[in-house]
Short mmCIF file of C-alpha atoms in Angstrom, two decimals:
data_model
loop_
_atom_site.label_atom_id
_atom_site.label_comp_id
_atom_site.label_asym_id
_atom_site.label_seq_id
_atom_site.Cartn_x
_atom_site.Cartn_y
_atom_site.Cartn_z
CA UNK K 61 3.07 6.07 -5.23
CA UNK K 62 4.04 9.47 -6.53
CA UNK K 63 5.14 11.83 -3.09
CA UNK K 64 5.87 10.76 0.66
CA UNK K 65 2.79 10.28 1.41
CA UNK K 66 1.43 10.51 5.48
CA UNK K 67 -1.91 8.95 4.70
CA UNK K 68 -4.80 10.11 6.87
CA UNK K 69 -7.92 9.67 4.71
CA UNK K 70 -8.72 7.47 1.32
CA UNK K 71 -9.37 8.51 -1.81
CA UNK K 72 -10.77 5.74 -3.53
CA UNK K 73 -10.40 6.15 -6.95
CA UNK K 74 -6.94 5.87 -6.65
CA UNK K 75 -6.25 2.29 -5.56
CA UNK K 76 -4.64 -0.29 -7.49
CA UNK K 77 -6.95 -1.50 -10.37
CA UNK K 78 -5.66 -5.49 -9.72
CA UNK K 79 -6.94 -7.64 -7.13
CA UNK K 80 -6.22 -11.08 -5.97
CA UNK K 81 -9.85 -12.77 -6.49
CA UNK K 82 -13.12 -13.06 -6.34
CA UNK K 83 -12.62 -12.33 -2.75
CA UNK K 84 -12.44 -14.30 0.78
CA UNK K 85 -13.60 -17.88 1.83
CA UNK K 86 -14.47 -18.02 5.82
CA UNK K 87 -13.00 -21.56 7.58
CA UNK K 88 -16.69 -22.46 8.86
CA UNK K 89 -14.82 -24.81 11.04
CA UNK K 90 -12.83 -21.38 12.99
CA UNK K 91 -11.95 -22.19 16.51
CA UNK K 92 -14.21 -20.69 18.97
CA UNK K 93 -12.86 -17.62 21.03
CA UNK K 94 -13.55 -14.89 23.17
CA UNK K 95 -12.48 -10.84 22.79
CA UNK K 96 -10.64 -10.09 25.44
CA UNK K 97 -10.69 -6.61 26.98
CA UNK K 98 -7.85 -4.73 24.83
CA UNK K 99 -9.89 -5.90 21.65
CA UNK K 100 -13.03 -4.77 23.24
CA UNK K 101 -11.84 -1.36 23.74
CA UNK K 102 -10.13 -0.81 20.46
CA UNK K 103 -13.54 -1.90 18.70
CA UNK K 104 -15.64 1.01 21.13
CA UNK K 105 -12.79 3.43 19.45
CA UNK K 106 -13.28 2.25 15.75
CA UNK K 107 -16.93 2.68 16.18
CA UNK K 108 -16.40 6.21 16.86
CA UNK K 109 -14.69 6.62 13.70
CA UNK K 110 -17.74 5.98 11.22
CA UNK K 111 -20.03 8.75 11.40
CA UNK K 112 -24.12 8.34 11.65
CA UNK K 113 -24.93 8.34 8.00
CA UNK K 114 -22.88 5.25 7.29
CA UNK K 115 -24.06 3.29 10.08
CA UNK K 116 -27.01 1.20 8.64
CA UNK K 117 -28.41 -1.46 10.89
CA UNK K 118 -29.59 -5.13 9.39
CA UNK K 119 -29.56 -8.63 10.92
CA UNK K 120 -28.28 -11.56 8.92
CA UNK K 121 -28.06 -15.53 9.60
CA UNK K 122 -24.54 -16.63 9.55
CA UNK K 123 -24.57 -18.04 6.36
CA UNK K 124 -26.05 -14.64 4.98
CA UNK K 125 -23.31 -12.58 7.56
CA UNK K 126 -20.56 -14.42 5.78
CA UNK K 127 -21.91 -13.39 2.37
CA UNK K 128 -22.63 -10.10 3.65
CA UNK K 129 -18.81 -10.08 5.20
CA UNK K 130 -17.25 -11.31 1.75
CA UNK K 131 -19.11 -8.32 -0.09
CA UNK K 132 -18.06 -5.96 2.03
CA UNK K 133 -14.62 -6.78 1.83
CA UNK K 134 -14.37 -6.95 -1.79
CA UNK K 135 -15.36 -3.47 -1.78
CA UNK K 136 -14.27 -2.42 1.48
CA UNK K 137 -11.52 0.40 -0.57
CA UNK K 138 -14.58 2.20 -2.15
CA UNK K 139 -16.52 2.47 1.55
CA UNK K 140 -14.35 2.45 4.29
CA UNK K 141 -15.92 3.46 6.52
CA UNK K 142 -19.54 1.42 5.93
CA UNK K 143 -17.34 -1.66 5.76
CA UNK K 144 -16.11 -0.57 9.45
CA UNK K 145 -19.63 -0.24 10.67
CA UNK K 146 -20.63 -3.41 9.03
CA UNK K 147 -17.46 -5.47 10.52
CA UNK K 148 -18.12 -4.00 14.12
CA UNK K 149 -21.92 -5.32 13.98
CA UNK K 150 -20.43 -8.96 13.84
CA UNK K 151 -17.69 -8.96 16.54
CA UNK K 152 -20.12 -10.09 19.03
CA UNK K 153 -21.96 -12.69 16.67
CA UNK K 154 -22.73 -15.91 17.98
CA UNK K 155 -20.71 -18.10 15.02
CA UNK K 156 -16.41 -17.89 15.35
CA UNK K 157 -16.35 -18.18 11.80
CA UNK K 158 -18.18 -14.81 11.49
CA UNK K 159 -16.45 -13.04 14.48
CA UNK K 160 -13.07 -13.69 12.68
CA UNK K 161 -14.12 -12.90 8.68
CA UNK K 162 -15.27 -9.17 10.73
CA UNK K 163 -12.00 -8.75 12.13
CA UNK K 164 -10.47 -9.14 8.64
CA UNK K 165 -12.50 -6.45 7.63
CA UNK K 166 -12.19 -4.28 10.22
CA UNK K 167 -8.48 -4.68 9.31
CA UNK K 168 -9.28 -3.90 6.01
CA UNK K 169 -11.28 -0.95 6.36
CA UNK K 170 -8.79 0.50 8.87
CA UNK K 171 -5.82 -0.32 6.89
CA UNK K 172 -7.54 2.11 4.11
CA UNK K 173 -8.73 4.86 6.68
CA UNK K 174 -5.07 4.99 7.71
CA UNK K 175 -4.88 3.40 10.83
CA UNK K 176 -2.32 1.10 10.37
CA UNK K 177 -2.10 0.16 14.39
CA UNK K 178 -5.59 -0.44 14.87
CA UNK K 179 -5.52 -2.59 11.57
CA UNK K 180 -2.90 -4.34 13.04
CA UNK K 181 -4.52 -5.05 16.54
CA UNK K 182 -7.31 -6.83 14.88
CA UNK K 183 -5.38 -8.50 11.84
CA UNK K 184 -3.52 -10.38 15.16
CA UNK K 185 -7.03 -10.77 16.79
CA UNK K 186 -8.09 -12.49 13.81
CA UNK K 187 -4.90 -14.46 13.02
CA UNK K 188 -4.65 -15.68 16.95
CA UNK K 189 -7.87 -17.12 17.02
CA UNK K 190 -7.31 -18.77 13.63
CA UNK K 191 -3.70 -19.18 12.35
CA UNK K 192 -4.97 -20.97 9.75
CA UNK K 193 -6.48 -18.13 8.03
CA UNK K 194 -5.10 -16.67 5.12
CA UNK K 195 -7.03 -13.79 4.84
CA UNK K 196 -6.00 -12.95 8.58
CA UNK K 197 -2.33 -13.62 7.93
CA UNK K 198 -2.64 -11.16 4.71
CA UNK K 199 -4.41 -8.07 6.78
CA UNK K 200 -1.57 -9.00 9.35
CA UNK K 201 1.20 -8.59 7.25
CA UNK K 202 0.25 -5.50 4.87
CA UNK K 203 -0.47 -3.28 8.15
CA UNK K 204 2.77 -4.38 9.77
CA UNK K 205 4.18 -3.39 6.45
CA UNK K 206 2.86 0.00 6.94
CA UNK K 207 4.39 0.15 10.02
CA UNK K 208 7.80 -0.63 8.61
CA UNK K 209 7.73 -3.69 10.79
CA UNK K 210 9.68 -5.43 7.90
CA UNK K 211 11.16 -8.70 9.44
CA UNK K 212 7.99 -9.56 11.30
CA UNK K 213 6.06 -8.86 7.77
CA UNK K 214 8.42 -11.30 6.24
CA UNK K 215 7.36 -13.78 8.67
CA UNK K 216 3.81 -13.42 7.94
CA UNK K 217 4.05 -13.78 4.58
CA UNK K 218 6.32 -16.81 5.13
CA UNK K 219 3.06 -18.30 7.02
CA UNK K 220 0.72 -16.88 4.62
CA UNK K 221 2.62 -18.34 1.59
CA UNK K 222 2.51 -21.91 3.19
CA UNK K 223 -1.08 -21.52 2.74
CA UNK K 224 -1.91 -19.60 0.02
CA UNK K 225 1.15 -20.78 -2.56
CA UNK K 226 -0.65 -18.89 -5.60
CA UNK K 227 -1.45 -15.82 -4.20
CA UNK K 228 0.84 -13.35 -6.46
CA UNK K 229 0.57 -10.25 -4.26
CA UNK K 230 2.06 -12.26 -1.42
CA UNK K 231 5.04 -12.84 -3.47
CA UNK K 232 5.13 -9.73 -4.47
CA UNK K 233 5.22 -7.74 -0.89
CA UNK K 234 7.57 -10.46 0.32
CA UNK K 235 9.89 -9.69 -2.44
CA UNK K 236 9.78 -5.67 -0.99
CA UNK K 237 10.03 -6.94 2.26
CA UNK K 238 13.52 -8.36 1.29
CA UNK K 239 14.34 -5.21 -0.52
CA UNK K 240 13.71 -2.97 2.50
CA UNK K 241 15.86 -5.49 4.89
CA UNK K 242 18.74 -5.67 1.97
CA UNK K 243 18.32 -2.60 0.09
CA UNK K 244 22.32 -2.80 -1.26
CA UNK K 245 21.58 -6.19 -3.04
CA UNK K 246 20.06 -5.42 -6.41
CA UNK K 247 19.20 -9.12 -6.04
CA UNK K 248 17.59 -8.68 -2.89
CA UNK K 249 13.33 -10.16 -3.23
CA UNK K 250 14.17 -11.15 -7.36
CA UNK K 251 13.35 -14.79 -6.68
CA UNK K 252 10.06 -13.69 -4.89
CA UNK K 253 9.16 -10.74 -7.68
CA UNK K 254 10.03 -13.88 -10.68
CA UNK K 255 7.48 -16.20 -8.56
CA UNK K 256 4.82 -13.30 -8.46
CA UNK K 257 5.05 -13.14 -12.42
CA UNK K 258 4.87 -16.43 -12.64
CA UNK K 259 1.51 -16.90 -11.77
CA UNK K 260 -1.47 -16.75 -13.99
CA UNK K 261 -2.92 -13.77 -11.44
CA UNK K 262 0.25 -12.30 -11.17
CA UNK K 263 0.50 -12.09 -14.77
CA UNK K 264 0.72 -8.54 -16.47
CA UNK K 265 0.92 -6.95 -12.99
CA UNK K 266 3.66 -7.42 -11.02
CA UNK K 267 7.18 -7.56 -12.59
CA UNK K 268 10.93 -8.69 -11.86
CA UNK K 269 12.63 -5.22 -11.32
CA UNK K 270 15.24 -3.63 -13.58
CA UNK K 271 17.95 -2.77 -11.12
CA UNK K 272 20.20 0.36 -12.25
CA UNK K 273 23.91 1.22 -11.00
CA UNK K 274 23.20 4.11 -8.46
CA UNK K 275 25.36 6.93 -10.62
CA UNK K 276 23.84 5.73 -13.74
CA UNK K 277 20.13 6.63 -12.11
CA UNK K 278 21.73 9.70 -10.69
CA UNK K 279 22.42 10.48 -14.28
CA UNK K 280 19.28 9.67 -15.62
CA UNK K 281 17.58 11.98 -13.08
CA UNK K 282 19.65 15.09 -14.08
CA UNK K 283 19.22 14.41 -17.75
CA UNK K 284 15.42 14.92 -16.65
CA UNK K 285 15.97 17.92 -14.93
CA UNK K 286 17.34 19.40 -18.06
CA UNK K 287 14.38 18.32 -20.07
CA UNK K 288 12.29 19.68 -17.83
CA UNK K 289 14.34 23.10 -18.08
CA UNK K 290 14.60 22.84 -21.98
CA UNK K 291 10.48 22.26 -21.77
CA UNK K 292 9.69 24.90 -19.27
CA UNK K 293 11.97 27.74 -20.49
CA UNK K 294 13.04 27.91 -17.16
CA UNK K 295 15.84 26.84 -15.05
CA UNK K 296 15.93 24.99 -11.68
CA UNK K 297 19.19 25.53 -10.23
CA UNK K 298 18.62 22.21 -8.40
CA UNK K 299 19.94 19.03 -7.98
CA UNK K 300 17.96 15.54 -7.08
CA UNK K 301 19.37 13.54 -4.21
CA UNK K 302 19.22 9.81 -4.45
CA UNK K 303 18.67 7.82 -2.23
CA UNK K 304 17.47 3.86 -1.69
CA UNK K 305 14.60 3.96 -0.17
CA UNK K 306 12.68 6.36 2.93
CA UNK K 307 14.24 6.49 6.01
CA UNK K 308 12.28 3.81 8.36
CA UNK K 309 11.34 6.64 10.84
CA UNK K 310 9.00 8.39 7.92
CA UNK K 311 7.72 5.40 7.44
CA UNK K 312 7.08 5.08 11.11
CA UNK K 313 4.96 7.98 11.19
CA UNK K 314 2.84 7.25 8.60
CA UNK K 315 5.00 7.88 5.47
CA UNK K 316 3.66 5.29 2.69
CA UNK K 317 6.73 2.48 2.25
CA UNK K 318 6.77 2.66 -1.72
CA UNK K 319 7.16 6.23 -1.86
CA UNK K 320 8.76 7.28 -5.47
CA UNK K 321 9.92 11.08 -4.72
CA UNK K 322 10.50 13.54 -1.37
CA UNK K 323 10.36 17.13 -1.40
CA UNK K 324 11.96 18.90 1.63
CA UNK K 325 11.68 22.66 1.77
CA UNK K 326 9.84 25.35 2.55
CA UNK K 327 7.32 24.83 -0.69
CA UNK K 328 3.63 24.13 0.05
CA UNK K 329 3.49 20.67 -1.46
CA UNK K 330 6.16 19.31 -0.06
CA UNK K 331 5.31 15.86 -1.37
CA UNK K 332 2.59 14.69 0.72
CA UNK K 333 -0.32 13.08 -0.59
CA UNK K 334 -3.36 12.80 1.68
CA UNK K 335 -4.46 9.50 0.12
CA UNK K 336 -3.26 6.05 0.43
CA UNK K 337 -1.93 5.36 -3.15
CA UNK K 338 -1.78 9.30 -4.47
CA UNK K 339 -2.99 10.79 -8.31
CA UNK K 340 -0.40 10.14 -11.02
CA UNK K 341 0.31 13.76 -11.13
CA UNK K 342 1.12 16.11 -13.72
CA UNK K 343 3.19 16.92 -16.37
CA UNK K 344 5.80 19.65 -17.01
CA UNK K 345 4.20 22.55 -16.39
CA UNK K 346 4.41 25.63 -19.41
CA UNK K 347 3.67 28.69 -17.64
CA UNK K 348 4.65 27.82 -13.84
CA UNK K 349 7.08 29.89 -11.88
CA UNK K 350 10.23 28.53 -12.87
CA UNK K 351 12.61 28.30 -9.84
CA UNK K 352 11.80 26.21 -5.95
CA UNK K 353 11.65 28.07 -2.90
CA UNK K 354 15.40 28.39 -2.00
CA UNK K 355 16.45 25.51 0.42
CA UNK K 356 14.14 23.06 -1.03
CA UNK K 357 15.43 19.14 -1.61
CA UNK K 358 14.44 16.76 -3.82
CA UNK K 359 14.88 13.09 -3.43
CA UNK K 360 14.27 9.85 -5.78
CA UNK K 361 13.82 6.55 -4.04
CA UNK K 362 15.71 4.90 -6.54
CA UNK K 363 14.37 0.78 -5.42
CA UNK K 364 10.47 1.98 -5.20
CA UNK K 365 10.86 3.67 -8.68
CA UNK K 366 12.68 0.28 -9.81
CA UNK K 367 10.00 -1.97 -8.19
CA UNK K 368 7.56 -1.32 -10.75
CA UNK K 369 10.00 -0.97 -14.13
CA UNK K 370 10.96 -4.65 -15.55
CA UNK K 371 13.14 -2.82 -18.10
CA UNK K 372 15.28 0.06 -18.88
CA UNK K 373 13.57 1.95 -20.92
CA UNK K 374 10.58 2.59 -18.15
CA UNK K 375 13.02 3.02 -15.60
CA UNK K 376 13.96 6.25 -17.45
CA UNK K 377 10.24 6.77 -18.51
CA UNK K 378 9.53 6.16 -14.72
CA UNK K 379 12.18 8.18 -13.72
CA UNK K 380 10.91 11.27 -15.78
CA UNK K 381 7.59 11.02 -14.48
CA UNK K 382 9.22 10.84 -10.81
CA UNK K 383 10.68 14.70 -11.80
CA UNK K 384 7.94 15.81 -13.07
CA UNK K 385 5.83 15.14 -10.17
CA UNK K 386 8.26 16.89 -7.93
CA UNK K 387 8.42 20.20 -9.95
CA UNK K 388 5.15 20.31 -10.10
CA UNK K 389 4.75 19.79 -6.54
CA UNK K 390 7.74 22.71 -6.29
CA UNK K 391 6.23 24.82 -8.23
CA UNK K 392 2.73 24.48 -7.32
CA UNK K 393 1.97 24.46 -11.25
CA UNK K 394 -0.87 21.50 -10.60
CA UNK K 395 -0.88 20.08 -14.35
CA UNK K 396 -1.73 17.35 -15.18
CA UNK K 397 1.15 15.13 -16.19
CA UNK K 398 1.60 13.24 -19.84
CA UNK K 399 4.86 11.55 -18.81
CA UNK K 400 2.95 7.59 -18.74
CA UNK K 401 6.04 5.54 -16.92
CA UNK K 402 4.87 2.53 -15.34
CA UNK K 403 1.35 1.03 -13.83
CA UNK K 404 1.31 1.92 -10.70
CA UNK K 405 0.90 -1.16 -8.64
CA UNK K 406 1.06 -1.82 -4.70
CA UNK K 407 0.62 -5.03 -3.45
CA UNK K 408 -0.21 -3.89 0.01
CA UNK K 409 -3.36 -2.78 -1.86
CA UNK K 410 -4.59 -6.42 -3.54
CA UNK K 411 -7.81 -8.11 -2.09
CA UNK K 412 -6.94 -10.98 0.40
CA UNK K 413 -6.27 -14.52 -1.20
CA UNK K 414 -9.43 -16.64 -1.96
CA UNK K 415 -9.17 -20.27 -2.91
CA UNK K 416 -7.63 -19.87 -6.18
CA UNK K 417 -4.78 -18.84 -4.51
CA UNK K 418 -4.47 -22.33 -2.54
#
């Protein structure tokens, strides 16, 4: 995603176009269990997130809950907050299969509200009273992700991959996983990032990076800031900074994991997005003031621009777009950008595996 994002609300139209299938199959045979009393009282607070007008109340068998549950969760990123409702209205049902398929979505939906905890407390919920679940063990591991719980992400995807061999996105977010646990190896996660391409559904999405020598990106990223100077008729006076990746305690607060840029400083924009994968942003901006606030820093997260490049040339296309985005957040010019780069894709944000994936 484009800025250092602390995600607090959804905007929908910006999620990844690719999903994973036509969406999740319940085990009908789900080991029976009880909520206990922490689960209980975290689903009383996620009911108080949805507000009145989304809560709309309707009684299904448990054949027709499951299809209602599967629904929901395919389009859980568009409706949040309905898909919250509808998840908490089957927690108490009478079948396990459906108590556990409305935990996944109440993962879901939280995941995409921004609560990354709560989506976590009933990913676990879901996965503890069936480990066999793959759609449990995928919640699970994308809202540890978000909490840069790396390791034990890597060992839910290790489960989840037992189960689901053919689920690209897995492969994919494992391969990150490895790159934010070995971010010096340029080979760190290429094995897992080959595999995801490898699949038919991974196919056209997900690529093996193109790793770059750190002062040869650090060159690439100046030579941008002097197009951007030669385009503007302006001139910067700044330098970008470098670096791997974010520093695990952003991500800790909330800071999205495959943020491209940073802006520190005293400018407005600072390089926050309030949405869970942020706008493409604009382009260099004709027109806008032509120097940052003094004391502001820009940074490139050199592996989560690399992630989605499988080549060199949009690396450097990728790498441009990564400048633009942070003059224009500088500079508060809000254009729209024309610099393409790469698809943006985040396979935290795929659809949970389905049986194709088996």
């Amino acid at each position: 995603m484009p800025g250092d994002a602390v995600t607090s609300s959804v905007i929908p139209g910006s999620r990844p176009s690719h999903h994973s299938g036509p969406g999740y199959v319940a085990n009908r045979k789900a080991p029976d269990f009880e909520p206990g009393e922490p689960l209980r009282g975290a689903a009383v607070r996620w009911l108080n997130l949805v507000p009145t007008e989304h809560r709309h109340d309707g009684r299904e068998t448990a054949k027709d809950a499951l299809e209602t549950l599967r629904e929901h969760t395919r389009s859980c990123p568009d409706h949040p907050l309905g898909a919250l409702w509808v998840a908490h209205r089957h927690l108490s049902d009478l079948v396990p299969a459906v108590r556990i398929a409305s935990l996944v979505l109440a993962s879901e939906a939280l995941w995409w509200l921004g609560h990354f905890e709560d989506a976590c407390t009933a990913a676990q919920a879901a996965a503890s009273a069936d480990p066999a679940s793959a759609q449990a063990l995928w919640r699970l591991a994308v809202a540890l992700y978000r909490q840069a719980r790396f390791e034990e992400t890597g060992e839910r995807l290790d489960d989840l991959l037992k189960l689901a061999s053919r689920f690209a996105p897995g492969w994919a977010l494992r391969g990150q996983v490895k790159v934010w646990l070995d971010a010096g190896n340029p080979e760190a996660g290429r094995a897992d990032f080959a595999a995801a391409t490898a699949l038919p559904s991974g196919s056209g999405t997900w690529v093996v990076p193109y790793r770059m020598a750190g002062a040869d990106f650090k060159a690439t990223a100046d030579t941008q800031i002097r197009v951007h100077d030669a385009e503007t008729g302006g001139s910067s006076g700044e330098s970008v900074d470098v670096v791997l990746l974010p520093d695990e305690s952003r991500v800790e607060r909330g800071v999205d994991p495959d943020s491209r840029w940073h802006l520190e400083g005293p400018s407005t924009g600072g390089g926050d997005r309030d949405s869970q994968f942020g706008g493409l942003g604009g382009d260099f901006a004709a027109g806008a003031r032509s120097r940052a606030s003094f004391g502001t820093r820009f940074v490139l997260y050199q592996r989560n621009i690399e992630n989605l490049c499988p080549d060199r040339a949009t690396l450097r296309q990728e790498i441009r777009k990564s400048v633009a985005e942070l003059f224009d957040a500088a500079l508060e010019s809000r254009a729209a950008i024309a610099v393409k780069g790469a698809p943006e894709q985040h396979a935290e944000g795929a659809n949970i595996p389905g049986d194709e994936d088996r």
